[in-house]
Coordinates of C-alpha atoms in Angstrom, one line a residue:
X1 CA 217.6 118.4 220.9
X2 CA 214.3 120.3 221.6
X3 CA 211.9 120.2 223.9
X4 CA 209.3 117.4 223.2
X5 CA 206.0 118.8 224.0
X6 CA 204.1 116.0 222.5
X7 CA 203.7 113.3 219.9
X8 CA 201.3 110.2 218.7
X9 CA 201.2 108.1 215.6
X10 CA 198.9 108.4 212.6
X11 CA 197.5 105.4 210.6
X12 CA 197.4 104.9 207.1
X13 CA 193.8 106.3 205.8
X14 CA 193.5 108.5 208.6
X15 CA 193.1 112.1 209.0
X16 CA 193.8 114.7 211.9
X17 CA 193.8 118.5 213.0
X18 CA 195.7 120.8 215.1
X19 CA 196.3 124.3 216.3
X20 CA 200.6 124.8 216.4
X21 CA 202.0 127.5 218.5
X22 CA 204.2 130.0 217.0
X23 CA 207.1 129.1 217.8
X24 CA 207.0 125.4 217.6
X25 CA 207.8 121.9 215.7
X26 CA 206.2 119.8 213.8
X27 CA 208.1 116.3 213.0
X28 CA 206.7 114.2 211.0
X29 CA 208.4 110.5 210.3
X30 CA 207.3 108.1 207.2
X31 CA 207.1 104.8 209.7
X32 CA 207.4 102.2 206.7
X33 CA 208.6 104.1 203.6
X34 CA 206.2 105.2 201.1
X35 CA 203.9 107.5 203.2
X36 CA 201.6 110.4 201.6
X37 CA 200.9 113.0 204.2
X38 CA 198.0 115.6 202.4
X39 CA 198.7 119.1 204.4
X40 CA 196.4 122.1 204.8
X41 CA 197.2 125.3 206.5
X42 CA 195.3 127.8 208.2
X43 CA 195.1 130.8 210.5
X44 CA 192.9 129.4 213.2
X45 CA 192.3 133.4 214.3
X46 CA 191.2 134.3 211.4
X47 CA 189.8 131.2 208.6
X48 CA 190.1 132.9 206.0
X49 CA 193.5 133.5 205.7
X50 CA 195.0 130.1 204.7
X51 CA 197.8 128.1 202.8
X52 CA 198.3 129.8 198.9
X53 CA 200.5 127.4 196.8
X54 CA 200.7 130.1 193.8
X55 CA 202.2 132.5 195.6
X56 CA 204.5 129.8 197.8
X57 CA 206.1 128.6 194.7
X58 CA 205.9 131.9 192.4
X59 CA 207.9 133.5 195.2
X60 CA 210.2 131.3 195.5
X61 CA 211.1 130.6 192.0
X62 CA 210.1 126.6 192.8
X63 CA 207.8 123.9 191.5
X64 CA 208.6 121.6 195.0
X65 CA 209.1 122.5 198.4
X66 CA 212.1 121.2 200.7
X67 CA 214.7 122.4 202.9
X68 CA 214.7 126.3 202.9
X69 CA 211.3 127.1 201.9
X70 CA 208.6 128.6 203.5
X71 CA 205.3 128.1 203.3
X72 CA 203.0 131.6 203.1
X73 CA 199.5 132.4 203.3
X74 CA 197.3 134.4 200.9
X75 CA 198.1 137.1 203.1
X76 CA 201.8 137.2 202.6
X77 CA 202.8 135.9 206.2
X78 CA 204.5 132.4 206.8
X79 CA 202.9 129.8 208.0
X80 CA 205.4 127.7 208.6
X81 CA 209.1 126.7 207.4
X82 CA 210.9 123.8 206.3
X83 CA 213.4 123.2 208.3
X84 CA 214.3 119.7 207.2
X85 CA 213.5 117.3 205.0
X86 CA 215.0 113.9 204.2
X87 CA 213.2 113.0 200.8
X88 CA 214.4 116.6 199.0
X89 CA 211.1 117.0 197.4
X90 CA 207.2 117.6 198.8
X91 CA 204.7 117.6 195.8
X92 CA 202.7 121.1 195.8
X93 CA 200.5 120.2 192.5
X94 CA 198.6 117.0 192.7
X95 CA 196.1 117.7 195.1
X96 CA 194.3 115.0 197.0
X97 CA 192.4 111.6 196.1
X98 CA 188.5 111.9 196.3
X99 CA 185.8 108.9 196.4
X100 CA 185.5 108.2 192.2
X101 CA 189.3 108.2 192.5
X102 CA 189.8 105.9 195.1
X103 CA 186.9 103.6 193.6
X104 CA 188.2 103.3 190.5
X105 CA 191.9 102.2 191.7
X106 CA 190.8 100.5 194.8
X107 CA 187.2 99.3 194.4
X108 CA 184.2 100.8 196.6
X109 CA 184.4 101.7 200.3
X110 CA 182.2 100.5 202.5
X111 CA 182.3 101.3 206.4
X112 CA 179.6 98.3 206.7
X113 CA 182.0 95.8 205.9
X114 CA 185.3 97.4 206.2
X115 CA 184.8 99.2 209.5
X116 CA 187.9 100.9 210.2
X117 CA 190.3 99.8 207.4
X118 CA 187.7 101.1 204.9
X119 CA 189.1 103.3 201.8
X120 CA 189.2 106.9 203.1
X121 CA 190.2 109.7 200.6
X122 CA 191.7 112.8 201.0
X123 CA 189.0 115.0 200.0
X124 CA 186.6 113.7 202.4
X125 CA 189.0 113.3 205.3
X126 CA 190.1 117.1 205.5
X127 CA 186.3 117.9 205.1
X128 CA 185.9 116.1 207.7
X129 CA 188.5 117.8 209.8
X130 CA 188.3 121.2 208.6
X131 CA 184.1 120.8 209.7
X132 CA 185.5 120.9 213.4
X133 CA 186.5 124.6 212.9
X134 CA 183.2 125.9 210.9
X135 CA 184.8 125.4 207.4
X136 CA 183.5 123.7 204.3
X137 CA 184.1 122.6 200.6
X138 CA 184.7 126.1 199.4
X139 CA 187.6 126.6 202.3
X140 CA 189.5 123.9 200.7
X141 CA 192.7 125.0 198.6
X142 CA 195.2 123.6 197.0
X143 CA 197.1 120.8 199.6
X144 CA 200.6 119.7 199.7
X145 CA 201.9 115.7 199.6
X146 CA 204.6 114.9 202.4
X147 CA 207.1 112.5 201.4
X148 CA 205.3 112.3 197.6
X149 CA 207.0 113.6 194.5
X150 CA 205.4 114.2 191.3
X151 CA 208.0 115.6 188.2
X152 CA 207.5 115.7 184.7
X153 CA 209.0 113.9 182.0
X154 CA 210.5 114.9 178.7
X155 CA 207.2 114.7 177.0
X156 CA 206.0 117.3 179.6
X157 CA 203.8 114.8 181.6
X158 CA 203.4 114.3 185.4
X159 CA 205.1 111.3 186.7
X160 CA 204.5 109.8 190.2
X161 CA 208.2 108.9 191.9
X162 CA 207.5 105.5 193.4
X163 CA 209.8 104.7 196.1
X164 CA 210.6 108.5 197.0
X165 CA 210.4 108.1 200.5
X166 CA 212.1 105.6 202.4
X167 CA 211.5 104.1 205.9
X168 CA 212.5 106.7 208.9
X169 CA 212.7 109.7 206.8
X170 CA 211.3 113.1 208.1
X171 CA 210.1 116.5 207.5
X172 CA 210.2 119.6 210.0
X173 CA 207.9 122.2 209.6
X174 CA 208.8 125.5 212.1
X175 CA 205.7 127.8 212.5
X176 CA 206.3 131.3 212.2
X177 CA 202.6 131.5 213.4
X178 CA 199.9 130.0 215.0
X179 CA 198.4 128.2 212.6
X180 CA 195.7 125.3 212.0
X181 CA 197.2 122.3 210.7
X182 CA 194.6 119.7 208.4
X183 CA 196.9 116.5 207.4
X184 CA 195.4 113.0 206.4
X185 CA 197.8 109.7 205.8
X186 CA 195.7 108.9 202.8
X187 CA 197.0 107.6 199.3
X188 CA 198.7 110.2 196.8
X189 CA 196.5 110.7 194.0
X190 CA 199.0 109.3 191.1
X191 CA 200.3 106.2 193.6
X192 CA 199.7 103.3 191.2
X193 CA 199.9 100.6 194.1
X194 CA 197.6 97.4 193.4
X195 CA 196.6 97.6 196.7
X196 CA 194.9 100.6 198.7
X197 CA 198.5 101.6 200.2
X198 CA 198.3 102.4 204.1
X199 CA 201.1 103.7 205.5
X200 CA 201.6 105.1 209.0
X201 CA 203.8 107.7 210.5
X202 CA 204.5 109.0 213.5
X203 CA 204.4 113.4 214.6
X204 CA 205.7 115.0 217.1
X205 CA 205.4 118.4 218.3
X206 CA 208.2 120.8 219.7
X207 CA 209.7 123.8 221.3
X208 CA 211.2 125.5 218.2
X209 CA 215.0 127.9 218.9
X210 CA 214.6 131.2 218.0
X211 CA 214.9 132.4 214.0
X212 CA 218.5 132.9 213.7
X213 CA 219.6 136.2 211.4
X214 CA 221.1 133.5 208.8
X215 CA 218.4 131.1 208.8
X216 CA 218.5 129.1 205.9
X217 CA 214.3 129.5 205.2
X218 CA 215.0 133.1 205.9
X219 CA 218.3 133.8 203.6
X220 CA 217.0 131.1 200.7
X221 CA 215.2 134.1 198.9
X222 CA 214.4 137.7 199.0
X223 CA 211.2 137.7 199.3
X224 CA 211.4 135.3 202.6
X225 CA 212.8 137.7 204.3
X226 CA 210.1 140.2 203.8
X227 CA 207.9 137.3 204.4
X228 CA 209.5 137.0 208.1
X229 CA 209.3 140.5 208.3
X230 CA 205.5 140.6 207.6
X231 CA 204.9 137.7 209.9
X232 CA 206.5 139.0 212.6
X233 CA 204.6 142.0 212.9
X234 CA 201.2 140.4 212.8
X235 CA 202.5 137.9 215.5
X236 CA 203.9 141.0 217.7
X237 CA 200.4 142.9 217.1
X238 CA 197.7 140.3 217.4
X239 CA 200.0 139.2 220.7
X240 CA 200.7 135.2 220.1

């Protein structure tokens, strides 16, 4: 098992930040089944470099992300890998919930007589962490959804999976860089719960091995390996 170098739990409606090592972790775990984690990357020595879902999925010939993908930046490095995932499917094309959204599902939220359980969205909650690190509304690109899938249906229209992810499932991410991580626990944008849905989960961070020559994110596709490639450079050259 790997080195544990640290881990804490996550409400529902909730939103954090981090900086992850190259070299390291991230396990996520859906604590009740039914969790929607909204994930941003980006390269906390340089900001303007961050997650590019076109190019992710173009590259890899893929509409959802799991096992054996990587994620890649805008400047053709990798972020980070996917080194397991129980649900088989992360949603890359939804995007996140924003206030109207939520208010027209959920009803209005109001801190005033809500306090903490009151109806955050995902639009607010990673401005709201990305502000930490001198970033705004414009920074903001295209998230992913943890443990969500979205497909279409024979008439060509998006369809939100209800029950995708089941209690105890988890998703590794291996970072092939340092990299900024902006996640929030708040509700997928399609989730057609009655009620405003909050659902915990639990992260830990860890000492990743090193990238075997038949990794499966590295073998998957062509282009990963000249993504690897690429990334390793910079990381050799900018001394991480």
């Amino acid at each position: 098992m790997a080195e544990l170098l640290y881990e804490d739990a996550l409400p529902g409606g909730s939103h954090w930040s981090m900086v992850m090592p190259a070299g390291s972790l991230l396990k996520i775990t859906d604590v009740e089944g039914g969790a929607n984690v909204g994930m941003l990357f980006y390269n906390p020595r340089n900001l303007l470099e961050r997650y590019n879902a076109p190019d992710t999925l173009k590259c890899q010939h893929t509409f959802k992300l799991t096992t054996g993908h990587c994620l890649y930046s805008d400047m053709g490095r990798i972020f980070c890998s996917v080194i397991q995932d129980d649900t088989g499917w992360i949603d890359t094309v939804a995007g996140t919930t924003n206030k109207a959204k939520i208010a027209a599902r959920w009803g209005d939220r109001d801190y005033q007589h809500e306090r903490n359980l009151w109806k955050q969205n995902g639009y607010d909650s990673f401005l709201v962490e990305v502000a930490k690190y001198g970033l705004g509304a414009r920074d903001l690109a295209a998230n992913l959804n943890l443990f969500s899938k979205v497909f279409t249906d024979d008439e060509g229209n998006l369809q939100f999976a209800e029950g995708h992810s089941q209690a105890g499932n988890t998703i590794t991410l291996r970072f092939e860089m340092e990299t900024l991580v902006v996640f929030n626990t708040c509700p997928h944008p399609m989730n057609p719960a009655a009620d405003y849905p909050r659902k915990p989960i639990q992260y830990g961070v860890y000492k990743a091995d090193p990238v075997a020559a038949d990794d499966i994110c590295r073998m998957s596709r062509p282009e990963n390996g000249r993504g690897f490639e690429n990334t390793r450079r910079y990381v050799c050259c900018a001394g991480h």
